[in-house]
Amino acid sequence: MPVAKPESSDSRVIAHVDMDCFYVQVEQRKQPQLRGLPTAVVQYNEWKGGALIAVSYEARKFGIKRSMRGEEAKEVCPQVQLVQVPVARGKADLSGYRNAGSEVVSILARRGRCERASIDEVYLDLTDAAEMMLADNPPQGMETIDEEALKSHILGLNNEDGSDVKENVRKWIHRHNADHRDKLLACGILIVAELRMQVLKETEFTCSAGIAHNKMLAKLASGMNKPAQQTVVPFSSVKGLLDTLPIRKMKQLGGKLGISLQMDIGVNTVGDLLQFPEEKLQERYGINTGTWLWNIARGISGEEVEGRLLPKSHGSGKTFPGPRALKTVPAVQHWLNQLCEELSERLCSDLDQNKRIAHTLTLHARAYKSSDSDSQKKFPSKSCPLRYGTAKIQEDAFNLFQAGLREYIGFYGGKTRGSHCRGWGITSLSVSASKIVPIPSGTCSIAKYFHGQSTSHFSSMQSSDNLNTEATLSLPSGSECYSEVNLSEPKIDFPKEESWIKDTVPDLDLQEQKDLSSTLSEKTQDGFIQEDISPLLLSGCLEQNRSKQQWDLSKDESQFKSEYKERKGKRLKDKGTYSIIELFKSYNPNPSGSFLSHEYNRTVGGTDVSSSSYSRDGEEGRREAWGYNIDEIDPSVMEELPPEIQDEIKAWMQPHEQRPNNMVKRSCTISHYFSPSKKS
Ligand code: DCP
């Protein structure tokens, strides 16, 4: 029996929900005539019919497996329907699958804390919902139990030959003498069955689920009976489940640790771990891993369901197997550009829809060297601060690649420049954006505070649609530290890149690393990371769409005025909920600065933005251009700014007489800091 654990962890109701042959279902929803037929989704690469990445349960009956290629599958089952994954930018476009996953998540999240674990997997903490059901309408007293719930598999339930399985489940759910933990699980059975039915009704997708007292057990259970079924692990069945469970089936034991357990201490099943005292495991594998192993042997896992519906990282990758390996720098750059374009699009829609920003850009590659004794050497992953804007992401990713390549091949300089292959090949490339965090609350006020400045750059002709994913904004403290690095400098010879390019990625957790490796095989697992806010580095985002923007300085002044008024009126209506996206939308950098002069000429008669905006004579004009009264400034946002900017703003807020004499000069700092043309 598992050792006694705190009541609180035993009494949780956790579900792991996993979509069935997910990509196939998405394709079948698009083409309903494929429903019920043996179907598989194949990769974009058409070699030998393309690799299968999702296989329907009908096709599995014929022996078709994910490891096969399309041609092989046709041999096994000539009638198999092969659907090619959608394609964009010469690679698989997974956005349809991602969106379909989001549809499901939004339904599952209705009954409890929900954690999106991958493109098609979700954890739910249903404890509160179960407790509530137990208090209001306990299953023991229910006259009818839903059919779907009765089809549940309850581990350890004695289904002797000939016995009515559904009847046994009904009795288990109805047990009056069950302990509190099982009563909660009985509620979980009903809730999850109902949720799964709702998913089917609203999305046409089936899913399977595991229901247990913790995430680890729920995950193990969800894969036990597929498709469209649910499996329950009562506390009393934990030992039986783990005793015979091969360790490789545990999520974290598929790699080196699992091999070591097998080879070094002869552990083949999770139950085998029970023979080792905690200290022994700690001695061998370290304190944390040792304790973790000791716990999982007993079915103990304290891992919380994190309330997050959004991915913790975004990735875009492509493989180049065999003869498709990339052998020239321009070829790599071409593909990196495609990947970065996709990544940038996703980052911008995340910013737009979820008000989140990513902080770290990482490049991963797999490579080979044709003439090298050190052929096992891996291409080093590299990361750097992420700058928004497709061109910047492309530039930075390429620099990361070159840094990695230099390290990988052991030399660089002229020898690998240009398009000549020096005996290396790239078999996979991926870029990812991680450390994604919500825009800090203070940003709202910062954005509001500086909205007036961006107003001064409004183009009366801009299309806000074109701008909604763009931003030029360097905000709170720490952006200095990024701006120390001039990322826009070409780095062909990498004299300094080591100072900012980091080997990747010590801070990625297990799941994230899995995500990234999945990306390489084009299975996108979106992940999350919870981290304190560090500097925003959105500068450059607006540049992405510069080419899309229309500058029409000849626009009728009255139209300009009315639009300006409209925007200003809208600003004043926004109270605390000002969307930073709105700011970005309306922020239109003018490379030539001509519009800036245009507005300032009208308002303050100045010629130079920096100096005129802060000169005493331009007081009214400055207020007009900035669009806010000094009283409106939220002092709390000050802390988020670099010290010299804080000083400048504080000075600026003082009455005229008390301002330092060098105000005009210092104003240049703040103007430069928030300048749209500032690159980083
Ligand atoms: N996927 C992928 N490449 C892989 C593995 C999976 O592109 N190497 C994609 C296709 C799958 C989806 O991710 O449909 C979810 O993967 P799962 O491992 O959950 O498998 P399925 O949902 O396809 O099937 P199952 O019902 O067995 O979970």
XYZ file of C-alpha atoms and ligand atoms in Angstrom:
708
model
C 0.000 0.000 0.000
C 1.175 3.517 -0.679
C 2.489 5.247 2.407
C 0.197 7.640 4.167
C 0.129 11.028 2.526
C -1.369 14.285 3.565
C -5.129 14.222 3.215
C -5.055 17.306 1.054
C -3.114 15.672 -1.765
C -5.173 12.479 -1.642
C -8.362 14.426 -1.779
C -7.742 16.210 -5.001
C -9.552 15.317 -8.179
C -7.300 15.737 -11.182
C -8.105 14.871 -14.761
C -5.800 14.549 -17.731
C -7.659 14.956 -20.998
C -5.995 13.853 -24.221
C -7.536 14.268 -27.662
C -7.779 11.103 -29.759
C -5.671 10.992 -32.964
C -5.936 14.713 -32.859
C -4.736 15.900 -36.268
C -6.840 13.225 -37.927
C -9.925 14.434 -36.113
C -9.237 17.999 -37.168
C -8.915 16.889 -40.793
C -12.030 14.738 -40.531
C -14.005 17.674 -39.257
C -12.891 19.591 -42.332
C -13.737 16.630 -44.590
C -16.580 14.728 -42.928
C -16.555 12.115 -45.690
C -13.355 10.775 -44.062
C -15.084 9.948 -40.805
C -14.983 6.266 -39.972
C -12.386 5.554 -42.662
C -8.807 4.508 -42.013
C -7.115 7.882 -42.214
C -3.704 9.315 -41.483
C -2.178 12.766 -41.599
C 1.161 12.880 -43.377
C 3.987 15.348 -43.188
C 4.646 17.946 -45.804
C 7.740 16.112 -47.001
C 6.479 13.891 -49.780
C 9.370 11.437 -49.807
C 7.889 7.938 -49.825
C 4.472 9.362 -49.285
C 5.475 11.491 -46.312
C 5.881 10.491 -42.681
C 2.685 9.710 -40.788
C 2.177 12.017 -37.856
C -1.353 11.038 -36.813
C -3.206 7.808 -37.417
C -6.930 7.201 -36.940
C -8.059 4.311 -34.791
C -9.633 2.666 -37.840
C -6.237 2.759 -39.565
C -4.488 1.424 -36.456
C -6.606 -1.718 -36.725
C -4.825 -2.453 -40.011
C -1.453 -2.139 -38.320
C -0.720 1.349 -39.546
C 1.623 3.165 -37.190
C 2.974 6.637 -36.802
C 6.488 5.445 -37.599
C 5.449 4.515 -41.150
C 5.583 6.560 -44.308
C 2.605 7.053 -46.568
C 3.716 4.431 -49.110
C 4.193 1.835 -46.417
C 0.766 2.588 -44.996
C -0.779 2.127 -48.448
C 0.860 -1.270 -48.694
C -0.590 -2.318 -45.364
C -4.006 -0.876 -46.092
C -4.585 0.281 -49.687
C -7.767 2.125 -48.774
C -6.097 4.309 -46.175
C -6.869 7.981 -46.670
C -3.743 10.092 -46.460
C -4.277 13.748 -45.766
C -1.349 16.079 -46.059
C -0.785 18.494 -43.237
C -1.602 22.076 -44.316
C 1.376 23.959 -45.655
C 2.535 27.545 -45.371
C 5.974 29.024 -46.075
C 7.134 25.677 -47.403
C 6.474 23.900 -44.126
C 3.707 22.394 -42.062
C 1.209 24.963 -40.888
C -0.104 23.829 -37.530
C -2.231 26.845 -36.774
C -5.476 24.990 -37.540
C -4.585 22.285 -35.022
C -3.539 24.832 -32.458
C -6.802 26.685 -32.805
C -8.776 23.470 -32.601
C -6.928 22.678 -29.370
C -7.899 26.079 -28.031
C -11.560 25.387 -28.745
C -11.352 22.296 -26.580
C -9.475 24.068 -23.809
C -12.103 26.764 -23.578
C -14.756 24.126 -22.920
C -12.739 22.094 -20.433
C -11.819 25.190 -18.468
C -15.448 25.715 -17.494
C -15.354 23.368 -14.516
C -12.016 23.956 -12.864
C -8.447 25.107 -13.043
C -7.119 24.168 -16.423
C -3.557 23.737 -17.643
C -2.899 23.367 -21.332
C -0.029 20.925 -21.403
C 0.415 20.576 -25.155
C -1.395 21.100 -28.401
C -3.918 18.397 -27.491
C -3.539 17.713 -23.778
C -5.025 19.393 -20.759
C -4.885 18.922 -17.007
C -7.879 19.898 -14.907
C -8.131 20.360 -11.183
C -11.737 19.476 -10.473
C -11.453 19.334 -6.702
C -13.693 22.316 -6.012
C -16.319 21.189 -8.511
C -16.269 17.695 -6.990
C -16.543 18.988 -3.431
C -19.441 21.152 -4.484
C -21.217 18.255 -6.137
C -20.654 16.122 -3.070
C -22.228 18.793 -0.909
C -25.169 19.655 -3.178
C -26.020 16.561 -5.156
C -23.844 13.581 -4.228
C -23.639 10.749 -6.783
C -24.653 8.269 -4.069
C -28.138 9.684 -4.157
C -28.487 10.062 -7.921
C -31.186 7.992 -9.513
C -29.703 8.026 -12.978
C -26.081 8.071 -13.919
C -25.085 9.270 -17.346
C -24.267 6.521 -19.869
C -20.873 8.006 -20.634
C -19.924 7.919 -16.974
C -21.056 4.290 -16.748
C -18.615 3.385 -19.523
C -15.704 4.494 -17.312
C -12.906 2.080 -16.531
C -12.232 1.957 -12.806
C -8.868 0.396 -12.077
C -9.124 -2.430 -9.595
C -12.862 -2.851 -10.032
C -13.585 -6.513 -10.096
C -15.232 -7.229 -13.433
C -15.583 -10.968 -13.309
C -16.494 -12.769 -16.465
C -20.116 -12.321 -17.241
C -20.670 -9.485 -14.833
C -22.317 -6.364 -16.098
C -19.467 -3.884 -16.274
C -21.677 -0.831 -16.375
C -23.639 -2.124 -13.438
C -20.403 -2.520 -11.491
C -19.458 1.055 -12.284
C -22.895 2.226 -11.200
C -22.510 0.427 -7.900
C -19.038 1.893 -7.378
C -20.340 5.393 -7.989
C -23.324 4.785 -5.707
C -21.344 3.323 -2.792
C -22.457 4.925 0.435
C -19.656 3.448 2.487
C -16.885 4.759 0.212
C -14.282 6.986 1.786
C -14.189 10.666 1.008
C -11.461 10.249 -1.609
C -13.448 7.749 -3.650
C -16.604 9.808 -3.296
C -14.713 12.731 -4.774
C -13.461 10.546 -7.609
C -17.041 9.444 -8.250
C -17.926 13.102 -8.712
C -14.899 13.454 -10.978
C -16.201 10.621 -13.144
C -19.493 12.430 -13.673
C -17.914 15.824 -14.273
C -15.336 14.568 -16.771
C -17.912 12.490 -18.652
C -20.081 15.557 -18.945
C -17.166 17.717 -20.110
C -16.128 15.188 -22.724
C -19.674 15.057 -24.034
C -19.724 18.808 -24.204
C -16.463 18.827 -26.142
C -17.963 16.352 -28.591
C -21.115 18.383 -28.974
C -19.409 21.702 -29.512
C -16.307 20.669 -31.462
C -17.132 17.210 -32.870
C -13.903 15.911 -31.309
C -13.606 12.914 -29.053
C -11.121 12.783 -26.232
C -10.004 10.370 -23.559
C -9.333 11.126 -19.925
C -7.652 9.859 -16.811
C -9.105 10.755 -13.407
C -7.031 10.372 -10.251
C -5.743 12.164 -7.188
C -2.744 13.699 -8.891
C -1.416 14.718 -12.272
C 1.011 11.856 -12.647
C -1.623 9.185 -12.112
C -4.221 10.990 -14.215
C -1.789 11.199 -17.105
C -0.910 7.533 -16.851
C -4.582 6.629 -16.836
C -5.720 8.763 -19.753
C -3.797 6.681 -22.275
C -5.028 3.346 -20.964
C -8.334 3.208 -22.721
C -8.548 5.085 -25.979
C -10.328 6.413 -27.931
C -13.235 8.250 -26.345
C -13.066 6.631 -22.923
C -12.102 7.523 -19.409
C -10.125 5.658 -16.801
C -10.209 6.189 -13.055
C -7.457 5.400 -10.530
C -8.904 4.946 -7.033
C -6.350 5.393 -4.285
C -6.494 1.713 -3.470
C -5.418 0.786 -7.012
C -2.316 2.934 -7.172
C 0.068 0.232 -6.015
C -1.308 -2.311 -8.455
C -0.947 0.156 -11.307
C 2.646 1.087 -10.524
C 3.900 -2.364 -9.597
C 3.958 -3.548 -13.157
C 4.323 -0.248 -14.966
C 7.532 -0.194 -17.063
C 9.558 2.809 -15.953
C 9.897 3.997 -19.548
C 6.169 4.729 -19.521
C 6.719 7.487 -17.004
C 7.017 10.835 -18.716
C 10.330 11.756 -17.114
C 11.934 8.340 -17.255
C 12.105 7.915 -20.999
C 15.645 9.294 -21.200
C 18.999 8.918 -19.481
C 17.564 8.601 -15.988
C 15.389 5.688 -17.077
C 18.359 3.996 -18.720
C 20.449 4.458 -15.593
C 17.690 3.029 -13.404
C 17.542 -0.046 -15.598
C 21.222 -0.537 -16.243
C 22.690 0.577 -12.940
C 20.231 -0.569 -10.310
C 18.067 -3.033 -12.187
C 14.806 -1.157 -11.917
C 12.413 -2.146 -14.670
C 9.049 -1.201 -13.264
C 8.033 1.728 -11.137
C 7.167 -0.771 -8.412
C 10.783 -1.996 -8.409
C 11.759 1.344 -6.941
C 9.932 0.497 -3.722
C 12.833 -1.641 -2.539
C 15.182 1.372 -2.302
C 15.222 3.624 0.750
C 14.927 7.293 -0.051
C 18.506 7.946 1.138
C 19.905 5.390 -1.274
C 18.106 6.978 -4.194
C 19.296 10.384 -3.053
C 22.883 9.188 -2.784
C 22.806 7.920 -6.310
C 20.689 10.523 -8.089
C 20.890 13.581 -5.879
C 18.544 14.871 -3.209
C 15.706 16.085 -5.407
C 15.697 13.325 -7.978
C 16.118 10.713 -5.268
C 13.108 12.016 -3.363
C 11.121 12.326 -6.536
C 11.848 8.688 -7.440
C 10.915 7.575 -3.949
C 7.639 9.464 -4.248
C 6.615 8.252 -7.683
C 7.136 4.660 -6.582
C 4.337 5.351 -4.104
C 2.165 7.294 -6.498
C 2.923 10.559 -4.756
C 3.135 13.709 -6.790
C 2.598 17.169 -5.440
C 2.646 18.828 -8.835
C -0.099 21.422 -9.035
C -2.347 22.008 -11.998
C -1.247 25.415 -13.108
C -3.999 27.693 -14.242
C -2.841 28.536 -17.731
C -4.644 28.252 -20.967
C -1.968 29.751 -23.143
C 1.279 28.280 -24.392
C 4.440 29.013 -22.444
C 6.546 29.118 -25.546
C 6.120 29.421 -29.272
C 8.216 27.495 -31.697
C 8.602 27.051 -35.399
C 10.764 24.321 -36.812
C 11.479 22.197 -39.831
C 13.474 19.085 -40.499
C 15.689 18.536 -43.510
C 16.357 14.828 -43.553
C 18.826 12.980 -45.741
C 19.537 14.654 -49.034
C 17.480 17.659 -48.013
C 20.042 18.726 -45.437
C 20.936 22.388 -45.749
C 24.532 22.786 -46.761
C 24.995 26.463 -47.368
C 24.618 29.508 -45.186
C 22.187 31.203 -47.590
C 20.011 28.086 -47.601
C 19.932 28.131 -43.824
C 19.168 31.815 -43.819
C 16.314 31.317 -46.245
C 14.666 28.749 -43.987
C 15.398 30.678 -40.851
C 13.607 33.614 -42.393
C 10.536 31.466 -43.007
C 10.572 30.098 -39.489
C 11.073 33.523 -37.973
C 8.251 34.952 -40.006
C 5.905 32.361 -38.588
C 7.236 32.850 -35.083
C 6.858 36.591 -35.363
C 3.269 36.251 -36.519
C 2.451 34.086 -33.552
C 4.179 36.386 -31.130
C 2.306 39.333 -32.470
C -1.050 37.619 -32.256
C -0.209 36.523 -28.705
C 0.584 40.134 -27.901
C -2.567 41.293 -29.575
C -4.955 38.725 -28.151
C -3.410 37.924 -24.798
C -1.285 40.966 -24.038
C 1.758 38.806 -23.503
C 5.331 39.262 -24.536
C 8.183 36.818 -24.945
C 11.656 37.579 -23.709
C 13.974 34.967 -25.099
C 14.696 33.849 -28.620
C 16.335 30.482 -29.005
C 17.751 28.717 -31.999
C 18.103 24.967 -32.103
C 19.617 22.976 -34.913
C 20.715 19.469 -35.645
C 23.722 19.099 -37.814
C 26.336 16.695 -39.055
C 29.900 17.063 -40.109
C 30.871 14.808 -42.954
C 34.582 14.639 -42.215
C 35.014 14.780 -38.525
C 36.058 12.363 -35.884
C 33.916 14.309 -33.462
C 30.735 13.427 -35.300
C 28.766 13.067 -32.077
C 29.173 16.726 -31.266
C 25.841 18.488 -31.108
C 25.068 21.784 -32.693
C 24.851 24.121 -29.704
C 21.540 25.789 -29.041
C 21.825 29.527 -28.620
C 19.577 32.153 -27.163
C 19.404 35.904 -26.871
C 16.914 38.549 -25.769
C 13.980 38.640 -28.108
C 13.267 41.772 -30.101
C 9.878 42.143 -31.726
C 9.565 42.619 -35.448
C 10.076 39.955 -38.100
C 13.229 41.497 -39.533
C 14.833 41.705 -36.108
C 13.913 38.182 -35.181
C 15.296 36.991 -38.499
C 18.496 38.917 -37.988
C 18.970 37.709 -34.449
C 18.161 34.115 -35.305
C 20.668 34.191 -38.118
C 23.294 35.604 -35.788
C 22.526 32.864 -33.303
C 22.898 30.315 -36.040
C 26.258 31.683 -37.094
C 27.466 31.705 -33.522
C 26.343 28.113 -33.152
C 27.917 27.105 -36.425
C 31.220 28.652 -35.505
C 31.249 26.688 -32.293
C 30.039 23.539 -33.968
C 32.625 23.406 -36.682
C 35.342 24.694 -34.419
C 36.427 27.579 -36.555
C 34.810 30.335 -38.444
C 36.102 33.483 -40.117
C 36.354 33.447 -43.903
C 36.246 29.691 -44.205
C 32.549 29.244 -43.730
C 31.299 32.507 -44.981
C 29.377 32.766 -48.150
C 27.594 29.935 -49.757
C 30.275 27.282 -49.636
C 29.686 24.149 -47.738
C 32.590 23.101 -45.555
C 31.456 19.599 -44.879
C 28.517 20.310 -42.623
C 24.816 19.869 -43.094
C 21.817 21.049 -41.121
C 19.107 18.443 -40.704
C 16.736 20.442 -38.558
C 16.218 24.029 -37.574
C 13.896 25.608 -35.097
C 13.384 28.952 -33.482
C 11.443 29.413 -30.318
C 10.288 32.236 -28.121
C 10.087 31.586 -24.415
C 9.762 33.365 -21.094
C 6.400 34.643 -22.137
C 4.780 36.841 -19.549
C 1.772 39.107 -19.392
C 2.495 42.743 -19.955
C 2.904 44.105 -16.429
C 0.049 46.059 -14.991
C 2.142 49.205 -14.744
C 2.556 49.145 -18.471
C -1.009 50.192 -18.805
C -0.215 53.414 -17.092
C 3.103 53.786 -18.811
C 1.379 53.282 -22.088
C -1.211 55.789 -21.092
C 1.405 58.196 -19.932
C 3.316 58.021 -23.124
C 0.342 57.728 -25.303
C 0.498 61.427 -25.959
C 3.966 61.050 -27.316
C 2.866 58.403 -29.707
C -0.021 60.609 -30.589
C 2.509 63.036 -31.827
C 3.548 60.424 -34.326
C 0.135 59.452 -35.524
C -0.178 59.216 -39.164
C -3.579 60.344 -40.097
C -3.570 57.822 -42.869
C -2.418 54.740 -41.109
C -4.434 51.612 -41.131
C -4.706 50.422 -37.594
C -5.196 46.905 -38.834
C -1.782 47.003 -40.297
C -0.335 48.070 -37.059
C -1.976 45.875 -34.573
C 0.949 43.600 -34.218
C 3.566 46.210 -34.139
C 5.186 48.159 -31.387
C 8.079 50.367 -30.741
C 8.294 50.669 -27.049
C 11.077 50.219 -24.632
C 9.574 50.182 -21.264
C 10.566 49.328 -17.768
C 13.835 48.941 -16.050
C 16.089 46.399 -17.536
C 15.526 47.451 -21.062
C 18.801 49.255 -20.624
C 20.478 46.012 -20.135
C 19.132 44.834 -23.429
C 19.865 48.021 -25.144
C 23.498 47.726 -24.171
C 23.688 45.175 -26.872
C 23.419 46.598 -30.264
C 21.543 43.792 -31.839
C 21.106 45.600 -35.071
C 24.810 45.553 -35.800
C 25.762 42.936 -38.340
C 27.705 40.244 -36.614
C 29.441 38.459 -39.373
C 32.590 37.944 -37.393
C 30.982 37.778 -34.013
C 33.527 39.784 -32.143
C 31.151 40.287 -29.258
C 28.267 37.968 -29.596
C 29.361 35.837 -26.705
C 28.505 38.722 -24.470
C 24.862 38.417 -25.273
C 24.271 35.156 -27.048
C 23.749 32.491 -24.456
C 24.117 28.807 -24.735
C 20.708 27.421 -24.323
C 18.847 26.806 -22.203
C 19.552 26.230 -18.573
C 16.263 27.634 -17.444
C 14.020 25.524 -19.614
C 12.116 22.971 -17.675
C 11.624 19.418 -18.764
C 8.364 20.103 -20.454
C 9.835 22.991 -22.335
C 12.731 20.950 -23.562
C 10.269 18.361 -24.721
C 8.386 21.115 -26.436
C 11.447 22.218 -28.257
C 12.457 18.789 -29.364
C 8.900 18.190 -30.425
C 9.114 21.297 -32.485
C 11.976 19.770 -34.356
C 9.796 16.902 -35.381
C 7.151 19.443 -36.215
C 4.903 18.424 -33.387
C 4.299 21.718 -31.748
C 3.774 21.500 -28.063
C 3.018 24.878 -26.762
C 4.287 25.426 -23.297
C 4.439 27.966 -20.579
C 6.787 29.562 -18.186
C 5.911 31.596 -15.203
C 8.439 34.207 -14.453
C 8.756 37.569 -12.946
C 8.573 40.403 -15.312
C 11.880 41.311 -16.763
C 12.468 44.010 -19.309
C 10.101 44.382 -22.132
C 11.830 44.493 -25.397
C 9.269 45.409 -27.879
C 11.287 47.939 -29.731
C 11.308 47.245 -33.382
C 7.890 45.704 -33.511
C 6.514 48.590 -35.456
C 9.270 48.372 -37.963
C 7.922 45.111 -39.153
C 5.065 46.786 -40.833
C 6.687 49.953 -41.912
C 6.425 48.897 -45.456
C 2.713 48.403 -45.011
C 2.146 51.831 -43.639
C 0.970 54.662 -45.727
C 2.425 58.037 -45.057
C 0.440 60.790 -46.521
C 1.518 64.075 -45.151
C -0.527 65.914 -47.649
C -3.635 64.753 -45.928
C -6.214 67.411 -45.360
C -5.496 69.140 -42.090
C -9.094 69.209 -40.983
C -9.345 65.481 -41.371
C -6.176 65.126 -39.410
C -7.561 67.308 -36.660
C -10.789 65.406 -36.379
C -8.978 62.085 -36.212
C -6.600 63.471 -33.671
C -9.484 64.696 -31.578
C -11.216 61.371 -31.845
C -8.150 59.544 -30.655
C -7.636 61.959 -27.836
C -11.239 61.639 -26.757
C -10.919 57.877 -26.782
C -7.767 58.084 -24.714
C -9.449 60.105 -22.088
C -12.249 57.602 -21.878
C -9.815 54.765 -21.249
C -9.538 54.376 -17.526
C -6.960 51.916 -16.321
C -7.796 49.418 -18.989
C -5.964 51.124 -21.720
C -4.803 48.487 -24.102
C -1.162 48.579 -24.961
C -2.119 47.153 -28.287
C -4.139 50.243 -28.972
C -1.040 52.204 -28.317
C 0.913 50.081 -30.715
C -1.801 50.327 -33.261
C -1.710 54.019 -33.185
C 2.011 54.327 -32.974
C 3.393 55.023 -36.349
C 7.057 55.697 -36.584
C 8.102 58.026 -39.250
C 11.506 57.126 -40.516
C 11.973 60.516 -41.993
C 10.659 62.345 -38.997
C 8.698 64.594 -41.271
C 5.382 63.925 -39.654
C 6.848 64.619 -36.296
C 7.993 68.005 -37.466
C 4.636 68.555 -39.020
C 2.816 68.127 -35.776
C 5.293 69.944 -33.670
C 5.361 72.797 -36.053
C 1.685 73.122 -35.544
C 1.791 72.849 -31.827
C 4.952 74.340 -30.546
C 6.624 75.761 -33.530
C 9.748 73.826 -32.700
C 12.043 72.201 -35.147
C 13.687 69.544 -33.100
C 11.371 67.197 -31.317
C 13.612 66.493 -28.408
C 14.482 69.961 -27.535
C 11.258 71.671 -28.415
C 9.097 69.214 -26.564
C 10.741 69.962 -23.269
C 11.588 73.577 -23.605
C 9.726 75.964 -21.379
C 8.422 77.866 -24.292
C 6.859 74.765 -25.620
C 5.006 73.941 -22.442
C 1.511 74.137 -23.819
C 2.497 72.568 -27.039
C 4.158 69.754 -25.205
C 1.096 69.153 -23.140
C -0.978 69.101 -26.238
C 1.353 66.759 -27.996
C 1.598 64.428 -25.032
C -2.080 64.664 -24.427
C -1.993 64.416 -20.637
C -1.963 66.673 -17.691
C 0.975 66.221 -15.429
C -1.488 65.350 -12.674
C -2.543 62.290 -14.614
C 0.828 60.657 -14.339
C 0.772 57.519 -12.276
C 3.840 57.750 -10.029
C 3.974 53.973 -9.656
C 5.051 53.534 -13.226
C 8.146 55.557 -12.581
C 9.820 52.668 -10.838
C 9.720 50.692 -14.002
C 11.854 53.158 -15.902
C 15.623 53.424 -16.003
C 16.981 55.776 -13.313
C 18.036 58.548 -15.675
C 14.613 58.596 -17.272
C 13.007 58.644 -13.827
C 15.150 61.625 -12.895
C 14.220 63.390 -16.039
C 10.520 62.826 -15.606
C 10.666 63.873 -11.973
C 12.416 67.042 -12.990
C 9.921 67.578 -15.712
C 7.089 67.240 -13.236
C 8.496 69.967 -11.015
C 7.163 73.488 -11.283
C 9.009 75.516 -13.937
C 11.052 77.495 -11.478
C 12.514 74.413 -9.845
C 13.560 72.689 -13.010
C 17.227 72.201 -13.547
C 18.864 74.385 -16.122
C 19.943 71.496 -18.195
C 16.363 70.378 -18.722
C 16.445 70.779 -22.444
C 19.569 68.735 -22.772
C 18.281 66.061 -20.455
C 15.040 65.943 -22.294
C 16.954 64.442 -25.139
C 17.439 61.351 -23.028
C 13.788 60.693 -22.492
C 12.948 61.562 -26.015
C 15.607 59.220 -27.268
C 14.484 56.518 -24.881
C 10.995 56.499 -26.267
C 11.935 57.458 -29.739
C 10.282 55.377 -32.457
C 13.504 55.315 -34.367
C 15.393 53.892 -31.434
C 16.390 50.457 -32.489
C 16.912 48.601 -29.300
N 2.238 14.787 -33.580
C 3.247 15.112 -34.487
N 4.449 14.461 -34.455
C 4.675 13.516 -33.539
C 3.687 13.199 -32.585
C 2.456 13.837 -32.644
O 3.044 15.971 -35.327
N 5.857 12.905 -33.521
C 0.946 15.501 -33.642
C -0.101 14.715 -34.348
C -0.991 14.224 -33.277
C -0.870 15.260 -32.207
O 0.442 15.753 -32.335
O -2.330 14.076 -33.728
C -1.092 14.718 -30.824
O -0.146 13.691 -30.575
P -0.465 12.462 -29.658
O 0.837 11.838 -29.286
O -1.378 12.862 -28.553
O -1.186 11.422 -30.604
P -2.619 11.450 -31.259
O -3.497 12.456 -30.657
O -2.460 11.513 -32.744
O -3.141 10.010 -30.968
P -3.592 9.391 -29.569
O -5.064 9.165 -29.703
O -2.850 8.112 -29.488
O -3.255 10.336 -28.480
